[in-house]
Short mmCIF file of C-alpha atoms and ligand atoms in Angstrom, two decimals:
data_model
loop_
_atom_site.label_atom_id
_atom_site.label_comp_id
_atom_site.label_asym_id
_atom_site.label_seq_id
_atom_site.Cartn_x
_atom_site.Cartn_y
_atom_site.Cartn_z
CA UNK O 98 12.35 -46.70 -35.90
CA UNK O 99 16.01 -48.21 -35.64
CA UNK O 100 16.53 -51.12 -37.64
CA UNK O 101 19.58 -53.51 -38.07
CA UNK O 102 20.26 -53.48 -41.80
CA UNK O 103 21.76 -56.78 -43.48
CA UNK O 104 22.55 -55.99 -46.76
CA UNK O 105 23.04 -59.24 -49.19
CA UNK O 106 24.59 -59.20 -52.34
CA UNK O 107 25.60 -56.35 -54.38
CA UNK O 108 22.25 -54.74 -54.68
CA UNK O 109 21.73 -55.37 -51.18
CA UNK O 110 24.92 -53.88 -49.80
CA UNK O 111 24.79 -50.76 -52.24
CA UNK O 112 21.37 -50.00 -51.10
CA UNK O 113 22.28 -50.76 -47.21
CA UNK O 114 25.66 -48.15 -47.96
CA UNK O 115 23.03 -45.97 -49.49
CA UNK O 116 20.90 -45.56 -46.63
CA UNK O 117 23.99 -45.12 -44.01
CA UNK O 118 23.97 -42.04 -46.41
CA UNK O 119 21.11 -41.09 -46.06
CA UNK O 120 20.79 -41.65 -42.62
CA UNK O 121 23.91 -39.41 -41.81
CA UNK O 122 22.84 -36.61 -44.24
CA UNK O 123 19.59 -36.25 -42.78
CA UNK O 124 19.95 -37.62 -38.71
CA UNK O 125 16.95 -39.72 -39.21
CA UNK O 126 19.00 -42.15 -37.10
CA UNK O 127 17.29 -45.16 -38.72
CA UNK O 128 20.26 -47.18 -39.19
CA UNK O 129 21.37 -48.66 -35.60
CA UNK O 130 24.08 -51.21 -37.19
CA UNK O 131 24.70 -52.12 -41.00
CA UNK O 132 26.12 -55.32 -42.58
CA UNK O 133 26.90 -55.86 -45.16
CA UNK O 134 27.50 -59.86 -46.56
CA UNK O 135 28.89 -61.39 -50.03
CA UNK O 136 29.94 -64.15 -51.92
CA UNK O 137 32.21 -61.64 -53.66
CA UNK O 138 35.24 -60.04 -52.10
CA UNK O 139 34.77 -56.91 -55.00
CA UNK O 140 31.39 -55.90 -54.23
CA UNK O 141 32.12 -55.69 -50.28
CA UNK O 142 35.28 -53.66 -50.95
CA UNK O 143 33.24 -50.89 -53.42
CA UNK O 144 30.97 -50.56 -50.52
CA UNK O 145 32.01 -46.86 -49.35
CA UNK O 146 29.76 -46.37 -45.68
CA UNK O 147 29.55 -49.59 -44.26
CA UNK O 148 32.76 -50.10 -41.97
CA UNK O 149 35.52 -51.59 -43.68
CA UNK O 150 36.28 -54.56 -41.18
CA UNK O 151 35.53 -58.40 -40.37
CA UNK O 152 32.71 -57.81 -38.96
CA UNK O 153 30.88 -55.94 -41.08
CA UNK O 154 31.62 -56.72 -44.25
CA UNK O 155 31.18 -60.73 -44.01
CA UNK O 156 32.49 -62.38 -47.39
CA UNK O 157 31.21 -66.03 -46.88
CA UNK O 158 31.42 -69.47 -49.45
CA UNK O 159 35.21 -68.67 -49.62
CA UNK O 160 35.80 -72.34 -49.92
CA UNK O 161 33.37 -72.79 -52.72
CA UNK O 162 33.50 -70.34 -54.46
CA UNK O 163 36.96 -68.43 -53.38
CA UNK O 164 35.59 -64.57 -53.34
CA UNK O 165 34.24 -64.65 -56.85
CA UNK O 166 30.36 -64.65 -55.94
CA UNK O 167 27.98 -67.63 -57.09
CA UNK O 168 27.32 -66.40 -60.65
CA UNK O 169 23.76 -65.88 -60.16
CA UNK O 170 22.98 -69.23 -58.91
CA UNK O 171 21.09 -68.78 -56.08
CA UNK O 172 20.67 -72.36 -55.27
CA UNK O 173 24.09 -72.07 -53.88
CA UNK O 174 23.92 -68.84 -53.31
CA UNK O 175 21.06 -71.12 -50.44
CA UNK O 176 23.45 -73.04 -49.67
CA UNK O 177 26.66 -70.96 -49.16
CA UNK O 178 24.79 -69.08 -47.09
CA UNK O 179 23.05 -72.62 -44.56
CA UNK O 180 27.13 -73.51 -44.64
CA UNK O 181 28.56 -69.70 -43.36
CA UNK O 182 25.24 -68.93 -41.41
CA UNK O 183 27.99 -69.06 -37.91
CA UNK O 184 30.04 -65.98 -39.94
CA UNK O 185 27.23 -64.25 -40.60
CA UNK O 186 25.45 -64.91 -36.91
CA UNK O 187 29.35 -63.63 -35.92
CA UNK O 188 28.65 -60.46 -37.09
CA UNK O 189 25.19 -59.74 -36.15
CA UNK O 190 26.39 -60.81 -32.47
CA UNK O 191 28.24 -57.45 -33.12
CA UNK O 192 24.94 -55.51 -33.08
CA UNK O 193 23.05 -54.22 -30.09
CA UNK O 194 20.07 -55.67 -30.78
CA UNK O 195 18.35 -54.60 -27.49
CA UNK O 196 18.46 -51.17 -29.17
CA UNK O 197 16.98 -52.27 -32.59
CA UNK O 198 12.92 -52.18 -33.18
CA UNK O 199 13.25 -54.68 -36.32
CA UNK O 200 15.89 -56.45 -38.44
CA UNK O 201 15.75 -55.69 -42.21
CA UNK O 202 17.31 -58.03 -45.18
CA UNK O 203 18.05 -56.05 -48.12
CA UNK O 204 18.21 -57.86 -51.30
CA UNK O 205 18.10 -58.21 -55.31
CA UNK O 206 16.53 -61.56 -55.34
CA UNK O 207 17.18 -61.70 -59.37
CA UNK O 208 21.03 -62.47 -58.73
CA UNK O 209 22.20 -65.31 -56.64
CA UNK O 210 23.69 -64.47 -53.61
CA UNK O 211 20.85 -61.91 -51.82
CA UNK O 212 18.33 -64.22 -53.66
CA UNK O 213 19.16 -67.19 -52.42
CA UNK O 214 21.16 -66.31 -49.17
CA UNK O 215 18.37 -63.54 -47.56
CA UNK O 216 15.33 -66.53 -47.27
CA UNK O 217 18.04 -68.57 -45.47
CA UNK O 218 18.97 -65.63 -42.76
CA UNK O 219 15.37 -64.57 -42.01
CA UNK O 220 14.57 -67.77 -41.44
CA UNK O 221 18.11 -68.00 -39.11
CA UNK O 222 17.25 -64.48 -37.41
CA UNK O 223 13.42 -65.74 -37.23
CA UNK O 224 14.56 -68.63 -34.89
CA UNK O 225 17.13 -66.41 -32.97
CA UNK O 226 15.59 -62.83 -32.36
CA UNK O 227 12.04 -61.92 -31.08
CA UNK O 228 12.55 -58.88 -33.34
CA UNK O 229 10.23 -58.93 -36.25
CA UNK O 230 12.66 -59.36 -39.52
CA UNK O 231 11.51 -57.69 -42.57
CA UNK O 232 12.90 -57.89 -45.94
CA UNK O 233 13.63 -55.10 -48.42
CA UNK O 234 13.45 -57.52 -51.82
CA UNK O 235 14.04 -56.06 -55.48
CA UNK O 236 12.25 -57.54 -58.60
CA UNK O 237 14.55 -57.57 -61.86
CA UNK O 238 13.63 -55.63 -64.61
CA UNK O 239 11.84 -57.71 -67.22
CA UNK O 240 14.85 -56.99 -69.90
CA UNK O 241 17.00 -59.02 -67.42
CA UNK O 242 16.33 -62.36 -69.15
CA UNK O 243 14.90 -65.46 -68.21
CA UNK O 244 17.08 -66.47 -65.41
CA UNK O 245 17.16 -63.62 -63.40
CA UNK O 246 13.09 -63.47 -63.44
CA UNK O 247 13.13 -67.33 -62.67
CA UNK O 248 15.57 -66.17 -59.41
CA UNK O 249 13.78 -63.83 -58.65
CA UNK O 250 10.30 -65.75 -58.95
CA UNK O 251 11.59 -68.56 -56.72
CA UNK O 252 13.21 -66.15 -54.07
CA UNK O 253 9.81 -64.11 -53.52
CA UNK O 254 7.99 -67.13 -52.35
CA UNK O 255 10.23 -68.32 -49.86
CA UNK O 256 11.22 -65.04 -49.02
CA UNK O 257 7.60 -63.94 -48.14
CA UNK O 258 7.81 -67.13 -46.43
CA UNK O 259 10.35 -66.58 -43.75
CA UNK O 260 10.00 -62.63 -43.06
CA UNK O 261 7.24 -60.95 -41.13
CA UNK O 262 6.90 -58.66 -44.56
CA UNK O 263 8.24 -58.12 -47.59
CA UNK O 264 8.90 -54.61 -48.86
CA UNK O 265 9.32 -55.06 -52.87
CA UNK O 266 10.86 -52.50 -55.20
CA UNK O 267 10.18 -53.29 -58.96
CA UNK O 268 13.11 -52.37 -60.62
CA UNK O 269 11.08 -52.58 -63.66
CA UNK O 270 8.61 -50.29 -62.77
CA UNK O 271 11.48 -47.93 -62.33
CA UNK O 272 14.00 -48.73 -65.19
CA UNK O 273 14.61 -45.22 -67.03
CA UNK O 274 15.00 -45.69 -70.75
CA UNK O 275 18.70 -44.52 -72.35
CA UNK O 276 20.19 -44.52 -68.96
CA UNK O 277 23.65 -46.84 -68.47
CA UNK O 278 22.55 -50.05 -65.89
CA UNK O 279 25.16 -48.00 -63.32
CA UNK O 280 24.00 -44.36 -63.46
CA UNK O 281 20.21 -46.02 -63.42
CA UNK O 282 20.76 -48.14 -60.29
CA UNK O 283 22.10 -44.84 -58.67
CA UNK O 284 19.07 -43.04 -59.38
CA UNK O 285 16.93 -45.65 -58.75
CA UNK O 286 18.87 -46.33 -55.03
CA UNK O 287 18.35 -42.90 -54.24
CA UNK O 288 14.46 -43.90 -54.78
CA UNK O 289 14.53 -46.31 -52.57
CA UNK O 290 16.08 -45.01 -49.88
CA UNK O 291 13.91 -41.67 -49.79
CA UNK O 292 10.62 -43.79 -49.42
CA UNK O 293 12.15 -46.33 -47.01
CA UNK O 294 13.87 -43.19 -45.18
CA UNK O 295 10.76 -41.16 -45.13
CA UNK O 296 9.08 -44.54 -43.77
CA UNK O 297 11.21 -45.27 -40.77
CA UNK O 298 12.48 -42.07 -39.97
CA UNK O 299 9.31 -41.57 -39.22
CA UNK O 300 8.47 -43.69 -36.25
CA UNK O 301 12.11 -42.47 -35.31
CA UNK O 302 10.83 -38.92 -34.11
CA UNK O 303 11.10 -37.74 -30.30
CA UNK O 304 15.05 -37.88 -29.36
CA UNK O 305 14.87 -33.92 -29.75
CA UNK O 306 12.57 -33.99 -32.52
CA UNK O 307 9.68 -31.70 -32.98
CA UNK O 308 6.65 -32.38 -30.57
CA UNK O 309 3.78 -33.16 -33.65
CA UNK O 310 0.04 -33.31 -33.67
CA UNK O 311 -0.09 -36.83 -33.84
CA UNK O 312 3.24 -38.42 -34.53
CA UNK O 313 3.84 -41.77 -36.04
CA UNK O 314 5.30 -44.20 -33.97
CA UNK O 315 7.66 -47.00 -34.36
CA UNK O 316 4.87 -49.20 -33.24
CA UNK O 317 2.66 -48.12 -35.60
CA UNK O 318 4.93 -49.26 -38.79
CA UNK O 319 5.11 -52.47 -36.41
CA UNK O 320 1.28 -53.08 -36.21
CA UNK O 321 0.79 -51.69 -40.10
CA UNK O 322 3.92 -54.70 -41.45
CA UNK O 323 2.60 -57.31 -38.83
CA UNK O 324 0.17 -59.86 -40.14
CA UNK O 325 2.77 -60.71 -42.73
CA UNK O 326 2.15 -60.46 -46.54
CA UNK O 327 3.61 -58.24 -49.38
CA UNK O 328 3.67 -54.69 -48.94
CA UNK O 329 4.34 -51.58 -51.10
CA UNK O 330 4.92 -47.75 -51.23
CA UNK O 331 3.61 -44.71 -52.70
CA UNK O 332 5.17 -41.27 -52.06
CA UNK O 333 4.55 -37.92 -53.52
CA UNK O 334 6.39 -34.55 -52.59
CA UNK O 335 5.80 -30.61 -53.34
CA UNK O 336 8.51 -27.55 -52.53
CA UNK O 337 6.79 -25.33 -49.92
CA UNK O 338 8.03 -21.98 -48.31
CA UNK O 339 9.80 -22.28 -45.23
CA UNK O 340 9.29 -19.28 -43.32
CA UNK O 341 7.71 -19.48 -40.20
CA UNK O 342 7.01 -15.98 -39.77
CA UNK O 343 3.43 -15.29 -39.72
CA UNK O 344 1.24 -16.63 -41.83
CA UNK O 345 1.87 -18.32 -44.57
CA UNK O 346 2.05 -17.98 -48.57
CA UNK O 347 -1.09 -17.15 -48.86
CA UNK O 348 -1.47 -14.73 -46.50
CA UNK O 349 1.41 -12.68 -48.04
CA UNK O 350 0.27 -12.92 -51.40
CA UNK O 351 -3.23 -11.89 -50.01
CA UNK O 352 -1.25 -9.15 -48.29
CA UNK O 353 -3.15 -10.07 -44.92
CA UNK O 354 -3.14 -11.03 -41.46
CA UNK O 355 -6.41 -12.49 -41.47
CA UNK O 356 -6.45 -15.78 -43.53
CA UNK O 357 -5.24 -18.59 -41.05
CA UNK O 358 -8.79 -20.41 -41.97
CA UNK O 359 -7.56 -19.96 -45.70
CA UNK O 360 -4.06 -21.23 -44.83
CA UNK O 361 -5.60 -23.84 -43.23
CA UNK O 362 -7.45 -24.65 -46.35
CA UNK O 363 -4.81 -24.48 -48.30
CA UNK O 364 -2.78 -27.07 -45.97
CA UNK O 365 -5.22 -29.12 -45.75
CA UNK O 366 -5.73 -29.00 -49.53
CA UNK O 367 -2.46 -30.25 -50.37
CA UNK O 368 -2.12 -32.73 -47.74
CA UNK O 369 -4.54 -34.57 -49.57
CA UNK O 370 -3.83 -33.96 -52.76
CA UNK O 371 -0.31 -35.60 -51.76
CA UNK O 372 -2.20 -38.64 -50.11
CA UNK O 373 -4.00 -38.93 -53.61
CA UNK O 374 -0.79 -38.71 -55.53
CA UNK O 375 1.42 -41.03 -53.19
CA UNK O 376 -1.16 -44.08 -53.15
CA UNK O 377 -2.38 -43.44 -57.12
CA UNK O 378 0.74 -42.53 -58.53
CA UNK O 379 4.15 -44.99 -59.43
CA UNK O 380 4.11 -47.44 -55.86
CA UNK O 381 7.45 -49.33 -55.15
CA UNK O 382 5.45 -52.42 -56.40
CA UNK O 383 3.01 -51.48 -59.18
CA UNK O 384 -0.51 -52.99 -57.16
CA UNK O 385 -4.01 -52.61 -56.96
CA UNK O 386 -4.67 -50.90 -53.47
CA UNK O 387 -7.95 -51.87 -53.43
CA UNK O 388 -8.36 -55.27 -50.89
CA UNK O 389 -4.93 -53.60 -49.32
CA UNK O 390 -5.01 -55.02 -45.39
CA UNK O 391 -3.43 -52.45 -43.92
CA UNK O 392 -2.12 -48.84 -44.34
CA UNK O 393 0.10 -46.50 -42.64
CA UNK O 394 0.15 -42.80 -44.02
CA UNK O 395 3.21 -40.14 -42.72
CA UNK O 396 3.04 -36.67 -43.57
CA UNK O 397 6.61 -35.29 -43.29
CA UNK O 398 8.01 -31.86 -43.67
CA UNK O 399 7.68 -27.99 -41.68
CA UNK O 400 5.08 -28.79 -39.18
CA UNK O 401 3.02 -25.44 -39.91
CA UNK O 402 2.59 -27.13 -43.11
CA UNK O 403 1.16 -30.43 -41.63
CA UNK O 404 -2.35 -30.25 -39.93
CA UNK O 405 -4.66 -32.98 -38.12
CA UNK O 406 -7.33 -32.13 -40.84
CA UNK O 407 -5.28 -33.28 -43.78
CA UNK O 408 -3.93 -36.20 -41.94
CA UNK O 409 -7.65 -37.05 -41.49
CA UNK O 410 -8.86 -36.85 -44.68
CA UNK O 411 -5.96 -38.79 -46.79
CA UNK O 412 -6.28 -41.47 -43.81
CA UNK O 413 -10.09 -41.72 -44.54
CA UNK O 414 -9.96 -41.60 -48.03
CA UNK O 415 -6.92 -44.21 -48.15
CA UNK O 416 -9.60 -45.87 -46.17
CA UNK O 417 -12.57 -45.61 -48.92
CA UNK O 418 -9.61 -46.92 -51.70
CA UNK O 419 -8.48 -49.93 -50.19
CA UNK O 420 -11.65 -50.73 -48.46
CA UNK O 421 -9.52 -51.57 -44.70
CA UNK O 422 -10.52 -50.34 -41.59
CA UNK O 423 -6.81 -50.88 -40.56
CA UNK O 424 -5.22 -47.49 -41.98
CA UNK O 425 -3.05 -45.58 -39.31
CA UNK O 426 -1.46 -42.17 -39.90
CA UNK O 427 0.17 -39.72 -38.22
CA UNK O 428 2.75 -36.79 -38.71
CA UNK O 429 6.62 -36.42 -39.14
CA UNK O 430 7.63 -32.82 -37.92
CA UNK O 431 11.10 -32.08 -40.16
CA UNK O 432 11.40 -28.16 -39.33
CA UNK O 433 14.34 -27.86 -41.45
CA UNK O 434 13.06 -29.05 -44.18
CA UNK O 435 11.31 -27.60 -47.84
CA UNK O 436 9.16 -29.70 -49.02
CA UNK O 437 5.77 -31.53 -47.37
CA UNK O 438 5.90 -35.42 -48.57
CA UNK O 439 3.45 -38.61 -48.21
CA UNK O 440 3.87 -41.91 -47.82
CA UNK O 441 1.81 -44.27 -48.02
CA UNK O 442 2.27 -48.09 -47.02
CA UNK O 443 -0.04 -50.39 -48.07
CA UNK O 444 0.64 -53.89 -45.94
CA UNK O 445 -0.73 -56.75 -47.33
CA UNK O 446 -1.28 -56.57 -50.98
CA UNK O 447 -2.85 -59.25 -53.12
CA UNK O 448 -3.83 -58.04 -56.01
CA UNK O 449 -0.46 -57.48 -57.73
CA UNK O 450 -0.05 -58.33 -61.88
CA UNK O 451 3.43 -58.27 -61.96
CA UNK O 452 3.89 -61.20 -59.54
CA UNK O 453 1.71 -63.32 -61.62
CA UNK O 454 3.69 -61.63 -65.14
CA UNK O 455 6.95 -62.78 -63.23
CA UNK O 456 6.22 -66.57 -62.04
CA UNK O 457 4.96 -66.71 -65.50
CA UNK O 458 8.08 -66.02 -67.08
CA UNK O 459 9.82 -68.26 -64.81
CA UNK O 460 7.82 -70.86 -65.68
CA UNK O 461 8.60 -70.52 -69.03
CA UNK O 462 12.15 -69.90 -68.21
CA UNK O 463 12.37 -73.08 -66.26
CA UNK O 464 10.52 -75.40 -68.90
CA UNK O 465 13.34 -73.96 -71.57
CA UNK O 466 16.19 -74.72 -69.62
CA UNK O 467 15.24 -77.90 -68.65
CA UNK O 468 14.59 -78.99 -72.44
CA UNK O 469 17.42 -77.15 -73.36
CA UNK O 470 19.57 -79.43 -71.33
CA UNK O 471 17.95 -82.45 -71.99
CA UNK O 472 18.10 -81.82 -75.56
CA UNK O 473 22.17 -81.17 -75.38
CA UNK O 474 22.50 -83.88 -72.83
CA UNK O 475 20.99 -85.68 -76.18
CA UNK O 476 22.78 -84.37 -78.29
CA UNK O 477 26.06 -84.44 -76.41
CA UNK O 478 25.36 -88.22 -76.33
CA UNK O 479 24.54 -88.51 -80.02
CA UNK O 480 28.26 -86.53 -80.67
CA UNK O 481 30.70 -88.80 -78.70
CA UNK O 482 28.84 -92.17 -78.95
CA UNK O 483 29.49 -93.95 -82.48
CA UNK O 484 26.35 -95.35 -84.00
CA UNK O 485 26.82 -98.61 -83.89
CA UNK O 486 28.27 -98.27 -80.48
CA UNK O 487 31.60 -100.27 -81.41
CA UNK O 488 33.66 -98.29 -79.87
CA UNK O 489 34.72 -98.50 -76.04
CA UNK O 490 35.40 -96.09 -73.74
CA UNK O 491 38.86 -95.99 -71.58
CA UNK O 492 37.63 -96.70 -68.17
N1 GTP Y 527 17.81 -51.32 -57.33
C1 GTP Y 527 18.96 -51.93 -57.60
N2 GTP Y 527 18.96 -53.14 -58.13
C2 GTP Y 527 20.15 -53.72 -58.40
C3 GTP Y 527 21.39 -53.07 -58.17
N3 GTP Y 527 22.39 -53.93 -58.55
C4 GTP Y 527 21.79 -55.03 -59.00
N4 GTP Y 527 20.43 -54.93 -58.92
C5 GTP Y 527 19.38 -55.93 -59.17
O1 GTP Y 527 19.65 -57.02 -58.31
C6 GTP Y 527 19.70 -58.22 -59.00
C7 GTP Y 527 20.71 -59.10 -58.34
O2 GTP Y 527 22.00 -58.64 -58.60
P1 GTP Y 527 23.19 -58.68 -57.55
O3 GTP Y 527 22.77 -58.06 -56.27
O4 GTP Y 527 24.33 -58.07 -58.27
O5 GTP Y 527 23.43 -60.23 -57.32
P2 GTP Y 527 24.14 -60.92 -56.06
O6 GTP Y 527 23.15 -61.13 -54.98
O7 GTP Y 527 25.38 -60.16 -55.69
O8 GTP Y 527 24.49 -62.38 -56.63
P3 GTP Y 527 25.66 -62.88 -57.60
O9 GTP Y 527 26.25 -61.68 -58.26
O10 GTP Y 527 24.96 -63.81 -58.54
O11 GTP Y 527 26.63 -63.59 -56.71
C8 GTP Y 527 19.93 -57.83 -60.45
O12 GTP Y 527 19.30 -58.74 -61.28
C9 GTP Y 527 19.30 -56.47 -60.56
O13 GTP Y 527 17.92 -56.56 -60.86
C10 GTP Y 527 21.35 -51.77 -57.59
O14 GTP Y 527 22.36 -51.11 -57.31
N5 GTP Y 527 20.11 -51.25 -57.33
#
């Protein structure tokens, strides 16, 4: 599938520059065009894959806020963004969009720039483009503090609003204890891009790819994110032995020719004990998958490690767990590749804690600010006022 990335913000561009990596390590040819766009002239120049020019790397509120970024205020990080939307719209005019399948906003919606700015260009690219526009959103971790989760709270529901899905990555479900913030958001980048990579590389398969059993096409991710909603992913990944000579492990520690059924097995074993792993184990956004609406499964890796069998069996029992007749699945043929991976999307969650943890925090967040300046705006009054109020000001 070949996607126009917009990366907002610093998470957003790092993760965007990330998957350019990615994308040229491994030829997955996901990423047809990447921008990158900022309220801060720093965070655009670290970026190290996304061209270095105008008109990809769009640094926008230059009048407000002269390159510095909006200091996690992502009302005007809104705003900035509704002001510059022509710079931006510049840019994308850049991209042959003819040749992309989907647009996708990347995002940290705790900040204020990608929070605020990413709900304003869906909603710009929503009115322009008959491509669906998805957003890639990431939740703060909880040790952020209040105003990051309150951000982040707000963002979500107008972001869900004005994309045709939102992909969420928790950071919190992800944070690694004793780790510095940088050397954690590297690890946890690299995270996100495998999943996401694994995802849409997927439905990318066919321009001299490997002919598979039933291959997963970009229409298919299409149909799975359309309906709108939340979604979230699960992956799970095991080493296997890449020869193709013959049978497989098995059969040489068996020391025969005769045990395709067992290799089968075997195959077919693991394939869904990866399905099982990938949907139970750590998802992008911690869920229940039960009530899921839809579900897409890909089983990447050495095609004589993928069978139709497998495939068949996660896809029915992904369809027993969520309880949706709507799960797809289908194969990703990587020949060169060692290890046999699942994902698993699940499109349309509901039943997700952390949401509910996170709006309230914000709640309480917002209540405490707003007292908080009330009672200085009090207090501020009580300090400069005399208290007989004899005095009188200048003008
Ligand atoms: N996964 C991940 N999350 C990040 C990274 N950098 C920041 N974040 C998260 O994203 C949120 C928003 O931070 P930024 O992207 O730096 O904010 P911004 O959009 O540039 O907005 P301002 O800095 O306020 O102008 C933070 O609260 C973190 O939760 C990163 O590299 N990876």
């Amino acid at each position: 599938m070949k996607l126009a990335m917009v990366g907002f913000g610093q998470a957003g561009g790092k993760i965007v520059d990330k998957f350019l990596e990615y994308d040229q390590k491994h030829g997955s040819g996901i990423v047809r065009d990447a921008i990158a766009v900022n309220t801060a002239k720093a965070d655009l120049m670290g970026l190290q894959h996304i061209p270095d020019n105008d008109q990809k790397r769009v640094l926008i509120g230059q009048s407000r806020v002269k390159g510095h970024g909006v200091g996690a205020d992502n009302e005007l990080g809104a705003e900035v963004a509704e002001e510059d939307i022509d710079e931006i719209q510049g840019a994308i005019d850049s991209v042959p969009v003819h040749e992309v399948d989907a647009f996708l906003i990347v995002a940290g919606l705790g900040g204020g720039t990608g929070s605020g700015g990413s709900p304003v260009l869906a909603k710009h690219l929503q009115h322009i483009y008959t491509e669906p526009v998805y957003g890639l959103g990431v939740l703060p971790g909880s040790d952020e503090g209040g105003i990051y989760t309150l951000n982040a709270a707000r963002s979500f529901q107008t972001f869900v609003r004005e994309v045709d899905n939102l992909l969420v990555f928790d950071n919190d479900a992800w944070r690694k204890t004793g780790e510095s913030v940088q050397g954690g958001y590297d690890e946890i980048n690299e995270e996100i891009v495998t999943r996401f990579g694994v995802l849409f590389g997927a439905g990318e398969i066919g321009q001299g790819g490997e002919v598979a059993e039933s291959v997963v096409d970009s229409s298919e991710i299409i149909n799975t994110l359309e309906g709108g909603g939340v979604s979230t992913i699960g992956y799970a990944s095991e080493t296997v032995e890449t020869s193709s000579s013959g049978g497989g492990f098995l059969s040489r520690i068996t020391g025969g020719n005769d045990t395709d059924d067992l290799d089968t097995t075997h195959t077919t074993n693991r394939i869904t004990s990866l399905v099982r792993k990938a949907a139970l184990g750590r998802l992008t956004l911690p869920c229940e998958i039960e009530g899921s609406e839809r579900a897409l499964l890909v089983l990447a890796g050495p095609p004589q490690h993928l069978n139709r069998k497998g495939i068949e069996r996660g896809r029915k029992w992904i369809e027993e767990q969520t309880g949706s007749m709507e799960v797809r699945g289908g194969d990703y043929p990587i020949t060169s590749s060692g290890r046999v991976a699942s994902v698993v999307l699940l499109s349309g969650v509901t039943n997700v804690p952390r949401i509910k943890e996170l709006q309230q925090v914000a709640i309480e967040a917002q209540d405490n600010i707003d007292d908080i300046r009330q009672e200085s705006e009090d207090n501020l009054d009580d300090l400069i006022n005399d208290d007989e109020d004899e005095l009188e000001s200048l003008f």
